[in-house]
Amino acid sequence: MDWTALILSMQLAGVTVAVLLPIGIALGRWLAVRDFRAKPLVEALVALPLVLPPTVFGYYLLVAFGAASPLGQIWEQVFGQTLVFSFEGLVLASILFNLPFAVQPIQRGFEAIAPEIREAAACSGMAPLTALRRVELPLAWPGILTAMVLSFAHTLGEFGIVLMVGGSIPGETRTVAISIYDKVQSFDDSGAAQMSALLLVISLVTIALTFAFSRRIGRRLG
Amino acid sequence: MTFARLIAFALAFWAATLPRIAAAESPVVAAAASVQFALVEIAQAFEAETGETVRLTFGASGNLARQIRQGAPYDLFLSADESFVLTLAEEGRLRDQGVLYAQGRIGALVPRGSDLKPDGTLEDLRAALQDGRLGRFAIANPEHAPYGQRAREALIHAGLWEAIEPHLVIGENIAQAAQFAVSGNADGGIVSYSLAVAPDVAARSEFALIPADWHEPLGQRMALTKRAGPVAEAFYAYLQSPAARAIFDDYGLALSHGEG
C-alpha cells in the first residue's frame, strides 16, 4: 500500500475543492442568474473538460507552463521551480479540469431558486451579500455539496493529466491513480489490488454520502 | 448555512495545515523502466549504508529525457540508451556526459502456458506467424523506449517485422510491454533481460536471449543533472561501487556480457 500516494491524492483533492468552492459559487450563480449573448460560449468553456481528452489538456499545460514557455519561465524565476512536474502544477491542472464538476451542480442549485425568493429578499432590505449568505446559499446547498464531492472524487481519480504533467515523483506528483499504474508495471499485483479496492470503496462511499445528504436536505427544505 | 461554512473551513484548514509529505527534499532519480528492480534494491542498500533516501521514478527513457528538457526536477537520470544522455549533455542540461552503467540485452519472453516457445533465434516466432498460433506480441514503443527500438531492430534483422506488425501490442515502456506478456494478455514479447530475471517475472514466464549482434548495442548511461545536490552525488558514486555493481550484474545489467 502506497500511503504517501494516498495522502498526496487526498491533499490534492482537498486543496482543489477549497480553491474551487468560491470560484464555483461565483461562476455558478453568475451563470444561473444572468443572461447575456456570450453565455453559451462561457458555458461551453466551463463544460469543455468533460469532453476534452485529458492528454490534450495536459499537452496544452505543458506548452503553456513548460520550462521553455514565457509563463513557465516567469513562474520558475518567482518560485524557484517549474510549475509542471510539481504539486502546484497538479493543483492548477486539477482546478481547471474540475471546473464543470464544480460549476454545473452549483449553477443548477441556484437555477432552482425561484426569482420571487431573491426579489422578496431584496424587498426586505437585505444587502445582496446578506441575501446570498442567508437565503440563496442555504437553498442552493445540495448543488454546492454535490459539486464539492464530485470535484473531490474526480481529483482522486484523475489520471491522464497527472501522467502528462506530473512525472510520478513520490510525495510530489505520484498520486494514487499513478501509483496503481506504476505498481502494475512493476508486477506488484497485490499492491495494485489493495489500492484499487481502497479507491473503489472511497469513491463509492463519497458518492453514496452525497446522495444521502442531498436527499435529507431536500426533505428538510421541501 | 453554518454547516456549509463549517465544512468549507474544515476542508481549507485541513488542506493548508497538512504538511506536504516527503517535503524532506530527498533527490529524485529518474530511471529507465528496465532498471526498476535493480534500482529499488540498490536504493535500499544505499539507505541502509548511509541513512539517506532517494525518490525513484521510472519510465521510458525518451519520455524522461523529454521531461528533463521541460524542466522536471530530476537530480539523476539513468537512461536505457546513451543517446538520450549524450544529447541532453550537449544541450547543457546535465553536469557532464556521465558514465555507462550497463550493457542492455533483449530476449524473447513467453508466459507459462503460452503456445509459443522461448526461442532467442525467433525461429519459433517465425513458425507461429506461419501456422497462425500467434495472437498478440508485445514490445515497448520504439518511438521513445530504447528497448522497443532494439526489439524492432531484432525483428527487422530476423525478417519478421512486416509480418508481425499487425500482431504487435505496444507498451508505453519496457516494463509495460513485459507486463502485457507476463500476464498472458499477449502470447509473448521482446523484453529486457533485466526484467526477465526479476523473481516476480521469472516465476511466471520463460525467457531466451536474442543474439547481441542482431541489434545496435544498448549502452545504458547515467548522469547527474545540473540541480543535483550532495545526496544525489553520493548515490551516483554508490551506483558505481562494487556493491551496486553486484546488484546490477544479478539483474542482467552487466557492463559487458560474455556472448550467450
Short mmCIF file of C-alpha atoms in Angstrom, two decimals:
data_model
loop_
_atom_site.label_atom_id
_atom_site.label_comp_id
_atom_site.label_asym_id
_atom_site.label_seq_id
_atom_site.Cartn_x
_atom_site.Cartn_y
_atom_site.Cartn_z
CA MET A 1 0.00 0.00 0.00
CA ASP A 2 1.45 3.34 -1.07
CA TRP A 3 0.28 5.62 1.76
CA THR A 4 2.38 8.52 0.52
CA ALA A 5 0.45 8.49 -2.75
CA LEU A 6 -2.88 8.19 -0.99
CA ILE A 7 -2.19 11.12 1.33
CA LEU A 8 -0.89 13.17 -1.58
CA SER A 9 -4.08 12.49 -3.55
CA MET A 10 -6.21 13.48 -0.56
CA GLN A 11 -4.28 16.73 -0.21
CA LEU A 12 -4.56 17.45 -3.90
CA ALA A 13 -8.30 16.81 -3.77
CA GLY A 14 -8.71 18.89 -0.59
CA VAL A 15 -6.82 21.89 -1.97
CA THR A 16 -8.68 21.63 -5.26
CA VAL A 17 -12.07 21.68 -3.56
CA ALA A 18 -11.06 24.52 -1.24
CA VAL A 19 -9.98 26.68 -4.18
CA LEU A 20 -12.85 25.65 -6.45
CA LEU A 21 -15.60 26.32 -3.92
CA PRO A 22 -15.59 30.14 -4.10
CA ILE A 23 -14.89 30.05 -7.87
CA GLY A 24 -17.74 27.61 -8.39
CA ILE A 25 -20.20 29.65 -6.32
CA ALA A 26 -19.32 32.92 -8.06
CA LEU A 27 -19.35 31.43 -11.56
CA GLY A 28 -22.32 29.16 -10.93
CA ARG A 29 -24.51 31.95 -9.56
CA TRP A 30 -23.49 34.32 -12.33
CA LEU A 31 -24.44 31.77 -14.98
CA ALA A 32 -27.68 30.90 -13.19
CA VAL A 33 -28.93 34.46 -12.73
CA ARG A 34 -27.60 36.47 -15.64
CA ASP A 35 -28.47 36.16 -19.29
CA PHE A 36 -26.14 37.56 -21.92
CA ARG A 37 -25.21 36.85 -25.51
CA ALA A 38 -21.89 35.13 -24.84
CA LYS A 39 -23.41 32.87 -22.19
CA PRO A 40 -23.42 29.70 -24.35
CA LEU A 41 -19.74 30.31 -25.04
CA VAL A 42 -18.90 30.68 -21.34
CA GLU A 43 -20.91 27.58 -20.50
CA ALA A 44 -19.18 25.66 -23.28
CA LEU A 45 -15.77 26.72 -21.94
CA VAL A 46 -16.71 25.55 -18.46
CA ALA A 47 -18.01 22.23 -19.80
CA LEU A 48 -15.05 21.68 -22.13
CA PRO A 49 -13.07 19.41 -19.77
CA LEU A 50 -15.99 16.96 -19.84
CA VAL A 51 -15.31 16.11 -23.46
CA LEU A 52 -11.68 17.18 -23.93
CA PRO A 53 -9.25 14.26 -23.63
CA PRO A 54 -7.04 14.78 -20.56
CA THR A 55 -4.00 14.27 -22.75
CA VAL A 56 -4.98 17.27 -24.90
CA PHE A 57 -5.39 19.33 -21.77
CA GLY A 58 -2.07 18.05 -20.42
CA TYR A 59 -0.37 18.86 -23.69
CA TYR A 60 -1.54 22.48 -23.60
CA LEU A 61 -0.49 22.80 -19.97
CA LEU A 62 2.98 21.56 -20.92
CA VAL A 63 3.10 24.06 -23.77
CA ALA A 64 1.78 26.94 -21.68
CA PHE A 65 3.73 26.27 -18.49
CA GLY A 66 6.69 24.18 -19.64
CA ALA A 67 10.21 25.37 -18.91
CA ALA A 68 10.51 26.80 -22.43
CA SER A 69 7.37 28.95 -22.28
CA PRO A 70 7.36 32.58 -21.08
CA LEU A 71 4.80 31.77 -18.36
CA GLY A 72 6.85 28.80 -17.22
CA GLN A 73 10.00 30.92 -17.03
CA ILE A 74 8.29 33.65 -15.03
CA TRP A 75 6.93 31.04 -12.62
CA GLU A 76 10.35 29.46 -12.26
CA GLN A 77 12.00 32.80 -11.52
CA VAL A 78 9.43 33.70 -8.89
CA PHE A 79 9.08 30.34 -7.17
CA GLY A 80 12.41 28.71 -8.00
CA GLN A 81 10.89 25.60 -9.52
CA THR A 82 8.94 24.63 -12.61
CA LEU A 83 5.16 24.53 -12.49
CA VAL A 84 4.94 21.28 -14.42
CA PHE A 85 6.19 18.23 -12.50
CA SER A 86 5.26 19.89 -9.20
CA PHE A 87 2.38 19.63 -6.73
CA GLU A 88 1.40 23.23 -7.51
CA GLY A 89 1.16 22.34 -11.19
CA LEU A 90 -1.15 19.45 -10.37
CA VAL A 91 -3.33 21.78 -8.29
CA LEU A 92 -3.65 24.19 -11.22
CA ALA A 93 -4.44 21.37 -13.66
CA SER A 94 -6.89 19.88 -11.23
CA ILE A 95 -8.75 23.19 -10.67
CA LEU A 96 -9.16 23.78 -14.39
CA PHE A 97 -10.12 20.21 -15.11
CA ASN A 98 -12.73 20.08 -12.35
CA LEU A 99 -14.47 23.30 -13.39
CA PRO A 100 -17.53 21.58 -14.88
CA PHE A 101 -17.86 19.25 -11.88
CA ALA A 102 -17.91 22.25 -9.54
CA VAL A 103 -19.75 24.86 -11.59
CA GLN A 104 -22.56 22.86 -13.16
CA PRO A 105 -24.15 21.42 -9.98
CA ILE A 106 -23.88 24.82 -8.27
CA GLN A 107 -25.42 26.52 -11.29
CA ARG A 108 -28.31 24.01 -11.22
CA GLY A 109 -28.68 24.69 -7.49
CA PHE A 110 -29.04 28.46 -8.00
CA GLU A 111 -31.30 27.99 -11.02
CA ALA A 112 -33.70 26.01 -8.86
CA ILE A 113 -34.31 29.06 -6.66
CA ALA A 114 -37.42 30.91 -7.80
CA PRO A 115 -36.70 34.56 -8.78
CA GLU A 116 -39.50 35.66 -6.43
CA ILE A 117 -37.45 34.49 -3.46
CA ARG A 118 -34.50 36.65 -4.49
CA GLU A 119 -36.86 39.57 -5.08
CA ALA A 120 -38.50 39.05 -1.70
CA ALA A 121 -35.08 39.11 -0.04
CA ALA A 122 -34.24 42.35 -1.83
CA CYS A 123 -37.60 43.87 -0.89
CA SER A 124 -37.00 43.01 2.75
CA GLY A 125 -33.97 45.24 2.55
CA MET A 126 -31.30 42.56 2.57
CA ALA A 127 -27.99 43.63 1.04
CA PRO A 128 -27.04 41.39 -1.91
CA LEU A 129 -24.26 39.64 0.06
CA THR A 130 -26.54 39.07 3.05
CA ALA A 131 -29.22 37.67 0.77
CA LEU A 132 -26.65 35.38 -0.78
CA ARG A 133 -25.48 34.15 2.60
CA ARG A 134 -28.81 33.90 4.40
CA VAL A 135 -31.17 32.94 1.58
CA GLU A 136 -29.57 31.73 -1.61
CA LEU A 137 -26.65 29.62 -0.38
CA PRO A 138 -28.79 27.57 2.02
CA LEU A 139 -31.25 26.89 -0.81
CA ALA A 140 -28.51 26.02 -3.30
CA TRP A 141 -26.74 23.89 -0.70
CA PRO A 142 -27.49 20.46 -2.25
CA GLY A 143 -25.91 21.63 -5.51
CA ILE A 144 -22.89 23.01 -3.67
CA LEU A 145 -22.40 19.80 -1.73
CA THR A 146 -22.68 17.73 -4.89
CA ALA A 147 -20.09 19.99 -6.54
CA MET A 148 -17.66 19.55 -3.66
CA VAL A 149 -17.98 15.79 -3.53
CA LEU A 150 -17.79 15.35 -7.29
CA SER A 151 -14.66 17.51 -7.56
CA PHE A 152 -13.06 15.71 -4.65
CA ALA A 153 -13.76 12.23 -6.04
CA HIS A 154 -12.86 13.24 -9.57
CA THR A 155 -9.50 14.62 -8.44
CA LEU A 156 -8.71 11.37 -6.65
CA GLY A 157 -9.32 9.52 -9.89
CA GLU A 158 -7.69 11.88 -12.36
CA PHE A 159 -5.02 10.07 -14.34
CA GLY A 160 -4.35 11.38 -17.83
CA ILE A 161 -3.34 14.92 -16.96
CA VAL A 162 -1.27 13.84 -13.99
CA LEU A 163 0.55 11.39 -16.24
CA MET A 164 1.25 14.14 -18.76
CA VAL A 165 2.41 16.93 -16.45
CA GLY A 166 3.29 15.08 -13.23
CA GLY A 167 6.25 12.81 -13.76
CA SER A 168 5.36 10.39 -10.92
CA ILE A 169 7.63 11.87 -8.24
CA PRO A 170 6.95 10.25 -4.85
CA GLY A 171 5.40 12.73 -2.40
CA GLU A 172 5.15 15.40 -5.08
CA THR A 173 3.21 14.20 -8.11
CA ARG A 174 2.75 10.45 -7.68
CA THR A 175 -0.98 10.37 -6.96
CA VAL A 176 -2.82 7.22 -6.04
CA ALA A 177 -4.05 6.63 -9.61
CA ILE A 178 -0.49 6.94 -10.95
CA SER A 179 0.83 4.72 -8.17
CA ILE A 180 -1.57 1.95 -9.18
CA TYR A 181 -0.36 2.26 -12.77
CA ASP A 182 3.27 2.07 -11.57
CA LYS A 183 2.53 -0.93 -9.38
CA VAL A 184 1.04 -2.87 -12.28
CA GLN A 185 4.17 -2.13 -14.28
CA SER A 186 6.42 -3.31 -11.50
CA PHE A 187 4.46 -6.57 -11.27
CA ASP A 188 3.25 -5.71 -7.77
CA ASP A 189 -0.21 -7.16 -8.33
CA SER A 190 -1.16 -7.34 -4.65
CA GLY A 191 -0.21 -3.67 -4.11
CA ALA A 192 -2.26 -2.64 -7.14
CA ALA A 193 -5.19 -4.77 -5.98
CA GLN A 194 -5.20 -3.27 -2.46
CA MET A 195 -5.03 0.31 -3.66
CA SER A 196 -7.63 -0.23 -6.35
CA ALA A 197 -10.01 -1.76 -3.81
CA LEU A 198 -9.44 1.15 -1.43
CA LEU A 199 -10.09 3.69 -4.16
CA LEU A 200 -13.23 1.84 -5.18
CA VAL A 201 -14.53 1.95 -1.60
CA ILE A 202 -13.67 5.63 -1.12
CA SER A 203 -15.39 6.56 -4.40
CA LEU A 204 -18.48 4.56 -3.59
CA VAL A 205 -18.75 5.93 -0.06
CA THR A 206 -18.35 9.57 -1.14
CA ILE A 207 -20.96 9.27 -3.86
CA ALA A 208 -23.38 7.41 -1.58
CA LEU A 209 -22.91 10.08 1.10
CA THR A 210 -23.76 12.83 -1.38
CA PHE A 211 -26.95 11.10 -2.41
CA ALA A 212 -27.91 10.54 1.22
CA PHE A 213 -27.09 14.16 2.15
CA SER A 214 -28.93 15.78 -0.71
CA ARG A 215 -31.99 13.64 -0.07
CA ARG A 216 -32.05 14.59 3.60
CA ILE A 217 -31.55 18.25 2.82
CA GLY A 218 -34.11 18.06 0.01
CA ARG A 219 -36.67 16.75 2.50
CA ARG A 220 -35.80 19.40 5.07
CA LEU A 221 -36.24 22.21 2.57
CA GLY A 222 -39.13 20.70 0.70
CA MET B 1 -25.64 27.66 6.24
CA THR B 2 -23.37 27.26 9.23
CA PHE B 3 -23.00 23.62 8.25
CA ALA B 4 -21.75 24.52 4.78
CA ARG B 5 -19.31 27.02 6.16
CA LEU B 6 -18.09 24.55 8.71
CA ILE B 7 -17.27 22.03 6.02
CA ALA B 8 -15.60 24.63 3.82
CA PHE B 9 -13.48 25.82 6.72
CA ALA B 10 -12.59 22.31 7.76
CA LEU B 11 -11.50 21.48 4.23
CA ALA B 12 -9.45 24.61 3.78
CA PHE B 13 -7.87 24.21 7.19
CA TRP B 14 -7.08 20.59 6.58
CA ALA B 15 -5.61 21.26 3.17
CA ALA B 16 -3.49 24.12 4.44
CA THR B 17 -2.13 22.53 7.59
CA LEU B 18 -1.28 19.01 6.50
CA PRO B 19 2.45 19.18 5.94
CA ARG B 20 3.34 18.02 2.48
CA ILE B 21 4.87 14.59 2.94
CA ALA B 22 8.35 13.97 1.67
CA ALA B 23 8.93 17.68 1.87
CA ALA B 24 12.14 16.13 3.05
CA GLU B 25 13.91 17.13 -0.12
CA SER B 26 15.43 13.79 -0.96
CA PRO B 27 16.73 13.76 -4.52
CA VAL B 28 14.65 12.38 -7.36
CA VAL B 29 16.20 9.70 -9.54
CA ALA B 30 14.54 9.23 -12.92
CA ALA B 31 15.37 5.86 -14.37
CA ALA B 32 14.56 3.68 -17.34
CA ALA B 33 11.85 1.13 -16.62
CA SER B 34 14.33 -1.64 -17.46
CA VAL B 35 16.37 -0.99 -14.32
CA GLN B 36 13.45 -0.69 -11.89
CA PHE B 37 14.03 -3.89 -9.93
CA ALA B 38 17.79 -3.48 -9.69
CA LEU B 39 17.49 0.18 -8.71
CA VAL B 40 14.95 -0.41 -5.95
CA GLU B 41 17.33 -2.92 -4.41
CA ILE B 42 20.34 -0.63 -4.79
CA ALA B 43 18.41 2.28 -3.25
CA GLN B 44 17.57 0.10 -0.24
CA ALA B 45 21.21 -0.87 0.16
CA PHE B 46 22.20 2.80 -0.15
CA GLU B 47 19.72 3.77 2.54
CA ALA B 48 20.92 1.02 4.86
CA GLU B 49 24.51 2.15 4.43
CA THR B 50 24.17 5.94 4.51
CA GLY B 51 20.76 6.63 6.09
CA GLU B 52 19.95 8.85 3.11
CA THR B 53 16.93 8.22 0.89
CA VAL B 54 16.34 8.84 -2.79
CA ARG B 55 12.99 9.03 -4.56
CA LEU B 56 12.69 6.83 -7.62
CA THR B 57 10.55 7.38 -10.68
CA PHE B 58 10.52 5.09 -13.70
CA GLY B 59 9.50 5.47 -17.31
CA ALA B 60 10.59 5.15 -20.91
CA SER B 61 13.98 6.84 -21.31
CA GLY B 62 12.72 9.01 -24.16
CA ASN B 63 9.87 10.33 -22.02
CA LEU B 64 12.16 11.01 -19.07
CA ALA B 65 14.55 12.88 -21.36
CA ARG B 66 11.65 14.96 -22.68
CA GLN B 67 10.57 15.72 -19.11
CA ILE B 68 14.09 16.84 -18.20
CA ARG B 69 14.02 19.14 -21.22
CA GLN B 70 10.71 20.54 -19.94
CA GLY B 71 12.22 21.25 -16.56
CA ALA B 72 11.36 18.18 -14.48
CA PRO B 73 13.12 18.35 -11.10
CA TYR B 74 15.24 15.22 -11.51
CA ASP B 75 18.69 15.02 -9.93
CA LEU B 76 19.98 11.90 -11.61
CA PHE B 77 18.99 10.29 -14.91
CA LEU B 78 19.59 6.62 -15.68
CA SER B 79 18.82 6.13 -19.35
CA ALA B 80 18.47 2.80 -21.12
CA ASP B 81 20.31 4.30 -24.06
CA GLU B 82 23.33 6.55 -24.23
CA SER B 83 21.94 8.78 -26.95
CA PHE B 84 19.44 10.48 -24.64
CA VAL B 85 22.11 11.28 -22.06
CA LEU B 86 24.61 12.45 -24.65
CA THR B 87 22.04 14.71 -26.34
CA LEU B 88 20.92 16.23 -23.04
CA ALA B 89 24.56 16.75 -22.06
CA GLU B 90 25.19 18.53 -25.35
CA GLU B 91 22.23 20.78 -24.65
CA GLY B 92 23.81 21.66 -21.31
CA ARG B 93 21.08 20.11 -19.18
CA LEU B 94 23.37 17.60 -17.46
CA ARG B 95 26.51 18.09 -15.44
CA ASP B 96 28.56 16.02 -17.87
CA GLN B 97 28.26 13.04 -20.17
CA GLY B 98 28.09 10.71 -17.19
CA VAL B 99 29.17 7.07 -17.24
CA LEU B 100 27.99 3.78 -18.69
CA TYR B 101 26.40 1.57 -16.03
CA ALA B 102 25.23 -1.42 -18.06
CA GLN B 103 25.11 -3.07 -21.42
CA GLY B 104 21.46 -3.88 -22.08
CA ARG B 105 20.30 -7.17 -23.59
CA ILE B 106 16.97 -8.17 -25.04
CA GLY B 107 15.30 -11.53 -25.40
CA ALA B 108 12.07 -13.31 -26.19
CA LEU B 109 9.76 -13.81 -23.23
CA VAL B 110 6.72 -16.07 -23.18
CA PRO B 111 4.31 -16.52 -20.30
CA ARG B 112 3.99 -20.01 -18.84
CA GLY B 113 1.38 -21.95 -20.75
CA SER B 114 1.79 -19.91 -23.94
CA ASP B 115 1.59 -21.54 -27.35
CA LEU B 116 4.98 -20.04 -28.11
CA LYS B 117 8.35 -21.41 -27.08
CA PRO B 118 11.03 -19.16 -25.65
CA ASP B 119 13.45 -19.01 -28.56
CA GLY B 120 16.20 -16.41 -28.88
CA THR B 121 16.65 -17.09 -32.59
CA LEU B 122 12.97 -16.17 -33.12
CA GLU B 123 12.54 -19.30 -35.29
CA ASP B 124 9.54 -20.41 -33.24
CA LEU B 125 8.05 -16.94 -33.66
CA ARG B 126 8.50 -17.28 -37.45
CA ALA B 127 6.77 -20.67 -37.36
CA ALA B 128 3.97 -19.30 -35.16
CA LEU B 129 3.34 -16.49 -37.64
CA GLN B 130 3.03 -19.03 -40.44
CA ASP B 131 0.81 -21.56 -38.69
CA GLY B 132 -1.43 -18.93 -37.13
CA ARG B 133 -0.53 -19.66 -33.49
CA LEU B 134 0.45 -16.07 -32.80
CA GLY B 135 -2.17 -13.75 -31.36
CA ARG B 136 -0.62 -10.71 -29.69
CA PHE B 137 3.06 -9.94 -29.32
CA ALA B 138 4.34 -7.20 -27.01
CA ILE B 139 7.22 -4.79 -27.48
CA ALA B 140 7.93 -1.37 -25.97
CA ASN B 141 7.19 1.74 -28.02
CA PRO B 142 10.08 2.07 -30.50
CA GLU B 143 9.45 5.83 -30.68
CA HIS B 144 10.73 6.63 -27.21
CA ALA B 145 11.72 3.38 -25.47
CA PRO B 146 15.25 2.19 -26.31
CA TYR B 147 14.32 -1.44 -25.66
CA GLY B 148 11.46 -1.02 -28.12
CA GLN B 149 13.89 0.31 -30.73
CA ARG B 150 16.18 -2.68 -30.23
CA ALA B 151 13.24 -5.08 -30.38
CA ARG B 152 12.26 -3.58 -33.72
CA GLU B 153 15.85 -3.88 -34.99
CA ALA B 154 15.99 -7.54 -33.95
CA LEU B 155 12.66 -8.28 -35.66
CA ILE B 156 13.85 -6.49 -38.81
CA HIS B 157 17.11 -8.47 -38.66
CA ALA B 158 15.11 -11.70 -38.50
CA GLY B 159 12.97 -10.54 -41.43
CA LEU B 160 9.82 -10.70 -39.32
CA TRP B 161 8.95 -7.03 -38.84
CA GLU B 162 6.34 -6.64 -41.57
CA ALA B 163 4.65 -9.95 -40.81
CA ILE B 164 4.48 -9.30 -37.08
CA GLU B 165 3.38 -5.66 -37.16
CA PRO B 166 -0.38 -6.45 -37.16
CA HIS B 167 0.17 -8.63 -34.07
CA LEU B 168 2.05 -6.05 -32.01
CA VAL B 169 0.82 -4.52 -28.79
CA ILE B 170 2.95 -1.57 -27.79
CA GLY B 171 3.90 -0.95 -24.17
CA GLU B 172 4.47 2.66 -23.14
CA ASN B 173 7.79 1.49 -21.72
CA ILE B 174 9.57 -1.85 -21.46
CA ALA B 175 8.00 -2.70 -18.09
CA GLN B 176 4.52 -2.32 -19.51
CA ALA B 177 5.44 -4.48 -22.52
CA ALA B 178 6.76 -7.11 -20.11
CA GLN B 179 3.58 -6.83 -18.05
CA PHE B 180 1.47 -7.48 -21.17
CA ALA B 181 3.47 -10.63 -21.90
CA VAL B 182 3.91 -11.96 -18.35
CA SER B 183 0.21 -11.57 -17.57
CA GLY B 184 -0.62 -13.71 -20.60
CA ASN B 185 -2.55 -10.88 -22.26
CA ALA B 186 -0.02 -11.19 -25.07
CA ASP B 187 1.36 -14.55 -26.21
CA GLY B 188 4.89 -13.29 -25.81
CA GLY B 189 7.10 -10.29 -26.25
CA ILE B 190 10.60 -8.94 -26.60
CA VAL B 191 11.70 -7.53 -23.27
CA SER B 192 14.87 -6.63 -21.43
CA TYR B 193 16.99 -9.28 -19.74
CA SER B 194 16.93 -7.08 -16.62
CA LEU B 195 13.17 -7.52 -16.18
CA ALA B 196 13.07 -11.18 -17.22
CA VAL B 197 15.38 -12.22 -14.37
CA ALA B 198 13.34 -10.43 -11.68
CA PRO B 199 11.80 -13.09 -9.39
CA ASP B 200 8.19 -11.97 -9.96
CA VAL B 201 8.69 -12.21 -13.71
CA ALA B 202 10.88 -15.31 -13.86
CA ALA B 203 8.34 -17.27 -11.81
CA ARG B 204 5.63 -16.67 -14.39
CA SER B 205 7.49 -16.76 -17.70
CA GLU B 206 10.30 -18.25 -19.75
CA PHE B 207 12.98 -16.24 -21.48
CA ALA B 208 15.73 -16.67 -24.08
CA LEU B 209 18.32 -14.06 -25.01
CA ILE B 210 18.42 -12.75 -28.57
CA PRO B 211 21.97 -12.59 -30.03
CA ALA B 212 23.54 -9.23 -29.17
CA ASP B 213 24.66 -8.58 -32.75
CA TRP B 214 21.08 -8.59 -34.07
CA HIS B 215 20.63 -5.03 -32.89
CA GLU B 216 22.62 -1.89 -32.15
CA PRO B 217 24.35 -2.10 -28.77
CA LEU B 218 22.39 -0.76 -25.82
CA GLY B 219 24.90 1.17 -23.76
CA GLN B 220 22.96 2.31 -20.70
CA ARG B 221 24.32 5.62 -19.45
CA MET B 222 23.59 7.75 -16.40
CA ALA B 223 24.45 11.32 -15.49
CA LEU B 224 23.72 13.91 -12.80
CA THR B 225 21.64 16.90 -13.78
CA LYS B 226 22.59 20.49 -13.07
CA ARG B 227 20.43 20.62 -9.93
CA ALA B 228 21.99 17.56 -8.23
CA GLY B 229 23.00 18.05 -4.61
CA PRO B 230 25.30 16.11 -2.25
CA VAL B 231 22.90 13.19 -1.69
CA ALA B 232 22.39 12.70 -5.42
CA GLU B 233 26.17 12.84 -5.86
CA ALA B 234 26.63 10.23 -3.15
CA PHE B 235 24.05 7.95 -4.77
CA TYR B 236 25.70 8.42 -8.16
CA ALA B 237 29.02 7.35 -6.64
CA TYR B 238 27.32 4.45 -4.86
CA LEU B 239 25.87 3.23 -8.18
CA GLN B 240 29.45 2.81 -9.37
CA SER B 241 30.59 0.98 -6.23
CA PRO B 242 31.22 -2.80 -6.18
CA ALA B 243 28.11 -3.34 -4.01
CA ALA B 244 25.81 -1.73 -6.58
CA ARG B 245 27.74 -3.34 -9.43
CA ALA B 246 26.95 -6.77 -7.98
CA ILE B 247 23.22 -5.98 -7.88
CA PHE B 248 23.25 -4.65 -11.47
CA ASP B 249 25.05 -7.84 -12.55
CA ASP B 250 22.47 -10.01 -10.76
CA TYR B 251 19.74 -8.34 -12.80
CA GLY B 252 21.42 -8.96 -16.13
CA LEU B 253 22.72 -5.40 -16.30
CA ALA B 254 26.42 -6.25 -16.58
CA LEU B 255 28.82 -3.80 -18.16
CA SER B 256 29.96 -6.48 -20.57
CA HIS B 257 28.26 -9.74 -21.39
CA GLY B 258 30.06 -12.92 -22.34
CA GLU B 259 28.45 -13.99 -25.59
CA GLY B 260 25.35 -16.00 -24.81
#
